[in-house]
Amino acid sequence: MFSHNDYDVEKIRQDFPVLHQTICGKSLIYFDNAATTQKPQQVIDAVSHFYCHDNANIHRGIHTLSERATASYEIAREKVQHFIHAQETKEIIFTRGTTESINLLAQSYGLKYFKPQDEILVSEMEHHSNIVPWQLIAEKTGAVIKMIPITDAGEIDLNQYNDLFTAKTKLVAISHISNALGTINPLKEMITIAHQHGALVAVDAAQSLPHLTVDVQDLDCDFLSFSGHKLYAPTGIGVLYGKAHLLKELPPYQGGGSMIRTVSFNKTTYADIPMRFEAGTPNITGAIGLGAAIDYLNHLGMSNIIRYEETLTDYLQHALSEIQQVQLIGQAKHRTSVFSFILDDIHPHDIGTILNHEGIAVRSGHHCAMPIMEHFNVPATVRVSLAFYNTTHEIDALIHGLMKVREVFNR
């Protein structure tokens, strides 16, 4: 049994300056972590240190600052490699975030390999960033998108999933964890099935990296993307992982500096991976901040984070179940600390506004996942998403806030 004595959450909270403020006269309670997480002082200091001491462009200059900047940037790539257990640093491409990673893959892989009537399997629970890029490339190539249906519990139906494959299935695009339901998908089983049918698998790990240990070699996924800002790092930085032998066969996504080997008006040749996909000056501070965030998580220990968040998840699930008027949307057996719900017929925006007056930040809306809202026949939900710096006292305050919402609407 995990003991809170093993995990000093109050000490950890001291690392997050933004948490220590008041909103509408109340202490801030931040439950919008699926949208973005707050940043520890260690990440802020790493970014500040770079600008104060090492600021220069990378991979070009031979002066000391450029060499320091280049070293820090590439060390960050190594930290990402180890964090997700990639085989080599060449498999780590820095991007602006999950959205750009998926667009890069769709445009590069899709344009080279998709033919008319080829099939792309995309699950019903995806957020828009893992739907629209595949629609765009399908329009260009004539490929067809087939939806992987989910059950009313918010889980992938593996039998129906298996039945979707044909000789034309080229790729499966699937999230590790649903940003709207909190469902943890059975990735290893899904990847095995896809590979048995000769299809590749691209995993959207934007919601799983902060909450689970992800090992790309153990999963045997072909591609994986995530965003730094959901992993306690700055905004504007993300990663596309790909197996090296697959990435080496892909054409560039964007042209510009750094991604070339030689340029002439007759012919341009391109750099090896990962530089081929990092045109122009990258987000150097973002990468360094991401490296610092990974250091921070490793310092806390992912196993400690996972166990603590499991206790918070159980506490929140039990607390919400005690309110009869709360209807949880999606009740997967394997889930993480993301909860979507409606309360009577009160609009989620009204609930979010009242909770904000209590100092509580939650998400209200369709969470960039309109197909899943349509599946459950709701226009929007309230989403509460936890992080390792949240507490049971904050959850108690949320429940008190929901009671106040009911009082305001005389329910």
Coordinates of C-alpha atoms in Angstrom, one line a residue:
M1 CA 0.0 0.0 0.0
F2 CA 1.4 3.4 -1.0
S3 CA 1.8 5.7 1.9
H4 CA 1.7 9.5 1.6
N5 CA 4.5 9.5 4.1
D6 CA 6.7 8.3 1.2
Y7 CA 5.7 11.3 -0.9
D8 CA 6.0 14.8 0.5
V9 CA 3.5 16.6 -1.8
E10 CA 3.7 19.8 0.2
K11 CA 7.4 20.0 -0.4
I12 CA 7.0 19.2 -4.1
R13 CA 4.4 22.0 -4.4
Q14 CA 7.0 24.5 -3.2
D15 CA 8.8 23.9 -6.6
F16 CA 5.8 25.3 -8.5
P17 CA 5.6 29.1 -8.1
V18 CA 2.4 29.5 -10.0
L19 CA 0.5 27.4 -7.5
H20 CA 1.0 29.9 -4.8
Q21 CA -1.4 32.7 -5.7
T22 CA -5.1 33.5 -5.2
I23 CA -7.8 33.6 -7.8
C24 CA -11.0 35.5 -6.9
G25 CA -9.7 35.7 -3.3
K26 CA -9.2 31.9 -3.0
S27 CA -6.1 29.8 -3.2
L28 CA -5.6 28.5 -6.7
I29 CA -6.5 24.9 -7.3
Y30 CA -5.3 23.8 -10.7
F31 CA -7.2 20.9 -12.2
D32 CA -6.5 21.6 -15.9
N33 CA -3.4 19.5 -16.3
A34 CA -4.5 17.6 -19.4
A35 CA -4.4 21.0 -21.2
T36 CA -1.0 22.0 -19.9
T37 CA 0.9 21.4 -16.7
Q38 CA 2.6 23.9 -14.4
K39 CA 6.4 24.3 -14.5
P40 CA 8.8 23.6 -11.6
Q41 CA 11.3 26.2 -10.7
Q42 CA 14.1 23.8 -11.9
V43 CA 12.7 24.1 -15.5
I44 CA 12.3 27.9 -15.2
D45 CA 15.9 28.1 -13.9
A46 CA 17.2 26.0 -16.8
V47 CA 15.6 28.3 -19.4
S48 CA 16.7 31.4 -17.5
H49 CA 20.3 30.1 -17.2
F50 CA 20.5 29.5 -20.9
Y51 CA 19.4 33.0 -21.8
C52 CA 21.7 34.5 -19.1
H53 CA 24.8 32.6 -19.9
D54 CA 24.7 30.4 -23.1
N55 CA 22.4 32.0 -25.6
A56 CA 23.5 31.3 -29.2
N57 CA 22.4 29.4 -32.2
I58 CA 23.3 25.7 -32.6
H59 CA 25.1 23.4 -35.0
R60 CA 26.7 26.3 -36.8
G61 CA 29.1 28.5 -34.7
I62 CA 32.5 27.4 -33.6
H63 CA 32.6 30.0 -30.7
T64 CA 32.1 28.9 -27.1
L65 CA 28.5 30.0 -26.7
S66 CA 27.4 28.1 -29.8
E67 CA 29.3 25.0 -28.6
R68 CA 27.6 25.3 -25.2
A69 CA 24.2 25.7 -26.7
T70 CA 24.7 22.8 -29.1
A71 CA 25.9 20.6 -26.3
S72 CA 22.9 21.4 -24.1
Y73 CA 20.4 20.9 -27.0
E74 CA 21.9 17.5 -27.8
I75 CA 22.1 16.4 -24.2
A76 CA 18.3 17.2 -24.0
R77 CA 17.9 14.8 -27.0
E78 CA 19.7 12.1 -25.1
K79 CA 17.5 12.6 -22.0
V80 CA 14.4 12.1 -24.2
Q81 CA 15.9 9.0 -25.7
H82 CA 16.5 7.5 -22.3
F83 CA 13.1 8.6 -20.9
I84 CA 11.2 6.7 -23.5
H85 CA 13.9 4.0 -24.0
A86 CA 14.5 4.7 -27.7
Q87 CA 17.5 2.8 -29.2
E88 CA 19.4 5.8 -30.3
T89 CA 19.3 9.6 -30.3
K90 CA 18.7 9.7 -34.1
E91 CA 15.2 8.4 -33.4
I92 CA 14.3 11.6 -31.5
I93 CA 13.1 14.5 -33.6
F94 CA 12.3 17.8 -31.9
T95 CA 9.1 19.5 -33.0
R96 CA 6.8 22.2 -31.7
G97 CA 4.5 19.6 -30.1
T98 CA 2.3 16.6 -30.6
T99 CA 0.3 18.3 -33.3
E100 CA 3.3 19.2 -35.4
S101 CA 4.8 15.7 -34.8
I102 CA 1.6 14.0 -36.2
N103 CA 1.4 16.5 -39.1
L104 CA 5.1 15.8 -39.9
L105 CA 4.5 12.1 -39.9
A106 CA 1.3 12.3 -42.0
Q107 CA 2.8 14.5 -44.6
S108 CA 6.1 12.8 -44.9
Y109 CA 5.1 9.1 -44.5
G110 CA 1.7 9.6 -46.0
L111 CA 2.8 11.3 -49.2
K112 CA 5.4 8.7 -49.8
Y113 CA 3.5 5.5 -49.0
F114 CA -0.3 6.1 -49.2
K115 CA -2.1 5.1 -52.4
P116 CA -5.8 5.5 -53.3
Q117 CA -8.0 3.2 -51.2
D118 CA -5.2 2.5 -48.7
E119 CA -6.7 2.5 -45.2
I120 CA -5.8 4.4 -42.0
L121 CA -7.4 3.3 -38.8
V122 CA -8.1 6.1 -36.3
S123 CA -10.0 5.6 -33.1
E124 CA -13.2 7.3 -32.2
M125 CA -11.7 8.7 -29.0
E126 CA -8.9 10.7 -30.6
H127 CA -8.6 14.4 -30.2
H128 CA -8.6 16.6 -33.3
S129 CA -4.8 16.6 -33.6
N130 CA -4.9 12.9 -34.3
I131 CA -7.8 13.0 -36.7
V132 CA -7.4 16.1 -38.9
P133 CA -3.8 15.5 -40.1
W134 CA -4.8 12.1 -41.4
Q135 CA -7.9 13.6 -43.1
L136 CA -5.7 16.1 -44.8
I137 CA -3.3 13.5 -46.2
A138 CA -6.2 11.2 -47.1
E139 CA -7.6 14.0 -49.3
K140 CA -4.3 14.4 -51.0
T141 CA -3.6 10.7 -51.6
G142 CA -7.0 9.1 -51.9
A143 CA -6.5 7.0 -48.8
V144 CA -9.5 6.2 -46.6
I145 CA -9.9 6.7 -42.9
K146 CA -11.7 4.0 -41.0
M147 CA -12.9 4.7 -37.5
I148 CA -12.1 2.3 -34.6
P149 CA -15.3 2.2 -32.6
I150 CA -15.4 2.4 -28.8
T151 CA -17.9 0.9 -26.3
D152 CA -20.1 3.0 -24.0
A153 CA -17.6 2.5 -21.2
G154 CA -15.1 4.4 -23.4
E155 CA -12.9 1.4 -24.3
I156 CA -11.6 0.1 -27.6
D157 CA -13.5 -3.0 -28.7
L158 CA -10.6 -5.2 -29.7
N159 CA -12.8 -7.7 -31.6
Q160 CA -14.2 -4.9 -33.8
Y161 CA -10.7 -3.4 -34.1
N162 CA -9.3 -6.7 -35.3
D163 CA -12.1 -7.0 -37.9
L164 CA -11.3 -3.6 -39.4
F165 CA -8.0 -4.8 -40.9
T166 CA -7.7 -5.6 -44.6
A167 CA -4.8 -6.0 -47.1
K168 CA -5.0 -2.2 -47.7
T169 CA -4.5 -1.2 -44.0
K170 CA -1.3 0.8 -43.8
L171 CA -1.3 2.5 -40.5
V172 CA -3.1 2.7 -37.1
A173 CA -3.2 6.1 -35.3
I174 CA -4.1 5.7 -31.7
S175 CA -3.8 7.7 -28.5
H176 CA -2.2 6.0 -25.5
I177 CA -4.6 7.8 -23.1
S178 CA -7.8 9.6 -24.1
N179 CA -7.6 13.3 -23.3
A180 CA -11.4 13.4 -22.8
L181 CA -12.1 10.1 -21.0
G182 CA -8.9 9.1 -19.3
T183 CA -9.1 5.6 -20.8
I184 CA -5.7 3.8 -21.0
N185 CA -5.7 1.9 -24.3
P186 CA -4.3 -1.7 -24.5
L187 CA -1.5 -0.5 -26.7
K188 CA 0.7 -3.6 -26.7
E189 CA -2.2 -5.8 -27.8
M190 CA -3.3 -3.3 -30.4
I191 CA 0.2 -2.9 -31.8
T192 CA 0.7 -6.7 -32.0
I193 CA -2.6 -7.1 -33.9
A194 CA -1.6 -4.2 -36.3
H195 CA 1.8 -5.7 -37.0
Q196 CA 0.3 -9.2 -37.7
H197 CA -1.7 -7.4 -40.4
G198 CA 1.4 -5.7 -41.8
A199 CA 0.3 -2.2 -40.6
L200 CA 2.5 0.3 -38.7
V201 CA 1.3 2.1 -35.5
A202 CA 1.7 5.8 -34.6
V203 CA 1.0 6.4 -30.9
D204 CA -0.1 9.8 -29.5
A205 CA 1.4 9.8 -26.1
A206 CA 0.6 13.4 -25.2
Q207 CA -1.5 12.3 -22.2
S208 CA 0.5 9.3 -21.2
L209 CA 4.0 10.5 -20.7
P210 CA 3.1 12.6 -17.6
H211 CA 1.4 9.7 -16.0
L212 CA 3.0 6.4 -17.1
T213 CA 6.3 4.9 -17.8
V214 CA 6.5 4.6 -21.6
D215 CA 9.0 2.3 -23.2
V216 CA 8.9 2.5 -27.0
Q217 CA 10.9 -0.7 -27.5
D218 CA 8.7 -2.7 -25.2
L219 CA 5.6 -1.3 -26.9
D220 CA 7.2 -1.9 -30.3
C221 CA 5.4 1.1 -31.6
D222 CA 6.7 2.5 -35.0
F223 CA 6.2 6.1 -34.2
L224 CA 5.3 8.1 -31.0
S225 CA 4.6 11.7 -30.4
F226 CA 4.3 13.9 -27.3
S227 CA 4.3 17.6 -26.2
G228 CA 6.7 19.1 -23.7
H229 CA 4.2 21.4 -22.1
K230 CA 2.2 18.5 -20.8
L231 CA 5.3 17.0 -19.3
Y232 CA 6.1 20.1 -17.1
A233 CA 8.3 21.6 -19.8
P234 CA 7.9 24.9 -21.8
T235 CA 5.4 25.3 -24.6
G236 CA 6.4 25.0 -28.2
I237 CA 8.5 21.9 -27.8
G238 CA 7.6 18.3 -28.6
V239 CA 9.0 15.1 -30.0
L240 CA 8.4 12.7 -32.8
Y241 CA 10.0 9.3 -32.1
G242 CA 10.3 6.9 -35.0
K243 CA 12.2 3.6 -35.5
A244 CA 15.5 4.6 -37.3
H245 CA 15.1 2.4 -40.3
L246 CA 11.6 3.9 -40.9
L247 CA 12.7 7.5 -40.4
K248 CA 15.7 7.1 -42.8
E249 CA 13.3 6.3 -45.7
L250 CA 11.1 9.3 -45.2
P251 CA 11.5 12.6 -47.2
P252 CA 11.9 16.0 -45.4
Y253 CA 8.8 17.7 -44.1
Q254 CA 10.1 21.3 -44.3
G255 CA 13.0 22.8 -46.1
G256 CA 15.5 25.3 -44.8
G257 CA 18.8 25.6 -42.8
S258 CA 20.2 22.6 -40.9
M259 CA 18.2 20.0 -42.7
I260 CA 20.5 19.9 -45.8
R261 CA 23.8 18.3 -46.7
T262 CA 24.5 20.3 -49.9
V263 CA 22.6 22.9 -51.8
S264 CA 22.9 24.0 -55.4
F265 CA 20.4 25.2 -58.0
N266 CA 20.8 21.9 -59.7
K267 CA 20.2 19.6 -56.7
T268 CA 19.9 19.6 -52.9
T269 CA 20.9 16.7 -50.8
Y270 CA 19.5 16.2 -47.3
A271 CA 21.1 15.6 -43.9
D272 CA 20.7 12.3 -42.0
I273 CA 18.1 11.9 -39.3
P274 CA 17.1 13.6 -37.1
M275 CA 18.4 16.9 -38.6
R276 CA 16.6 16.2 -41.8
F277 CA 13.4 17.0 -40.0
E278 CA 14.6 20.0 -38.0
A279 CA 14.7 22.8 -40.5
G280 CA 15.6 26.2 -39.3
T281 CA 16.5 27.4 -35.9
P282 CA 14.8 25.1 -33.5
N283 CA 13.2 25.9 -30.1
I284 CA 16.6 25.6 -28.3
T285 CA 15.3 26.7 -24.9
G286 CA 12.3 24.5 -25.2
A287 CA 14.5 21.5 -25.7
I288 CA 16.7 22.4 -22.8
G289 CA 13.6 23.0 -20.6
L290 CA 12.3 19.6 -21.7
G291 CA 15.5 18.0 -20.6
A292 CA 15.2 19.8 -17.2
A293 CA 11.7 18.6 -16.8
I294 CA 12.8 15.0 -17.5
D295 CA 15.5 15.4 -14.9
Y296 CA 12.9 16.7 -12.4
L297 CA 10.6 13.7 -13.1
N298 CA 13.4 11.3 -12.8
H299 CA 14.4 12.9 -9.5
L300 CA 10.8 12.4 -8.1
G301 CA 10.7 8.9 -9.6
M302 CA 8.0 7.9 -12.1
S303 CA 7.1 5.0 -9.9
N304 CA 6.4 7.4 -7.0
I305 CA 4.4 9.7 -9.3
I306 CA 2.3 6.8 -10.6
R307 CA 1.5 5.4 -7.2
Y308 CA 0.6 8.8 -5.8
E309 CA -1.6 9.7 -8.7
E310 CA -3.4 6.4 -8.4
T311 CA -4.4 7.3 -4.8
L312 CA -5.6 10.7 -6.0
T313 CA -7.5 9.1 -8.9
D314 CA -9.3 6.6 -6.6
Y315 CA -10.1 9.4 -4.1
L316 CA -11.6 11.7 -6.9
Q317 CA -13.5 8.8 -8.5
H318 CA -15.1 7.9 -5.1
A319 CA -15.9 11.5 -4.3
L320 CA -17.6 12.1 -7.6
S321 CA -19.6 8.9 -7.3
E322 CA -21.0 10.2 -4.0
I323 CA -22.8 13.0 -5.9
Q324 CA -25.9 11.4 -7.6
Q325 CA -26.3 14.2 -10.0
V326 CA -22.8 13.7 -11.5
Q327 CA -22.7 11.5 -14.6
L328 CA -19.2 10.4 -15.5
I329 CA -18.6 10.2 -19.3
G330 CA -16.7 7.0 -20.0
Q331 CA -15.9 4.5 -17.2
A332 CA -13.1 2.5 -18.6
K333 CA -11.7 -0.2 -16.3
H334 CA -8.1 1.0 -17.0
R335 CA -8.0 4.7 -16.6
T336 CA -5.8 7.6 -15.5
S337 CA -6.5 10.8 -13.6
V338 CA -8.6 12.5 -16.3
F339 CA -12.4 12.7 -15.5
S340 CA -15.1 14.1 -17.7
F341 CA -18.6 14.6 -16.3
I342 CA -21.8 16.5 -16.5
L343 CA -23.9 17.7 -13.5
D344 CA -27.6 17.7 -14.0
D345 CA -28.5 19.8 -17.0
I346 CA -26.2 22.6 -15.9
H347 CA -24.0 23.7 -18.8
P348 CA -20.3 22.9 -18.2
H349 CA -19.3 26.5 -19.0
D350 CA -21.5 27.7 -16.1
I351 CA -20.0 25.1 -13.8
G352 CA -16.5 26.2 -14.9
T353 CA -17.3 29.8 -14.2
I354 CA -18.7 29.2 -10.7
L355 CA -15.7 26.9 -9.9
N356 CA -13.3 29.7 -11.1
H357 CA -14.9 32.0 -8.5
E358 CA -13.9 29.4 -5.9
G359 CA -10.3 29.5 -7.2
I360 CA -10.6 26.2 -9.0
A361 CA -9.4 25.8 -12.6
V362 CA -11.2 23.0 -14.6
R363 CA -11.8 22.6 -18.3
S364 CA -15.2 23.0 -19.8
G365 CA -16.0 22.2 -23.5
H366 CA -15.5 19.5 -26.0
H367 CA -11.8 19.2 -25.3
C368 CA -10.9 19.2 -29.0
A369 CA -12.5 15.8 -29.2
M370 CA -15.9 16.4 -30.8
P371 CA -16.4 12.8 -32.1
I372 CA -16.3 11.5 -28.6
M373 CA -18.8 14.1 -27.5
E374 CA -21.1 13.0 -30.3
H375 CA -20.7 9.3 -29.3
F376 CA -22.0 10.2 -25.8
N377 CA -24.5 12.6 -27.1
V378 CA -23.3 15.6 -25.0
P379 CA -22.2 19.0 -26.3
A380 CA -19.5 19.4 -23.7
T381 CA -18.3 18.2 -20.3
V382 CA -16.5 19.4 -17.3
R383 CA -13.0 17.9 -17.2
V384 CA -10.9 17.5 -14.1
S385 CA -7.4 16.3 -14.7
L386 CA -4.9 15.7 -11.9
A387 CA -1.1 16.0 -11.6
F388 CA 1.3 14.9 -8.9
Y389 CA 1.2 18.2 -7.2
N390 CA -2.6 18.0 -6.5
T391 CA -3.9 16.9 -3.1
T392 CA -6.9 15.3 -1.6
H393 CA -7.7 18.6 0.2
E394 CA -8.0 20.2 -3.3
I395 CA -10.4 17.4 -4.3
D396 CA -12.5 18.1 -1.2
A397 CA -12.6 21.7 -2.3
L398 CA -13.8 20.7 -5.7
I399 CA -16.6 18.6 -4.3
H400 CA -17.6 21.6 -2.1
G401 CA -17.5 23.8 -5.2
L402 CA -19.8 21.4 -7.1
M403 CA -22.3 21.6 -4.2
K404 CA -22.2 25.4 -4.5
V405 CA -23.0 25.1 -8.2
R406 CA -26.1 23.1 -7.4
E407 CA -27.1 25.7 -4.8
V408 CA -26.8 28.5 -7.4
F409 CA -29.0 26.5 -9.8
N410 CA -31.4 25.3 -7.0
R411 CA -30.7 21.7 -7.8

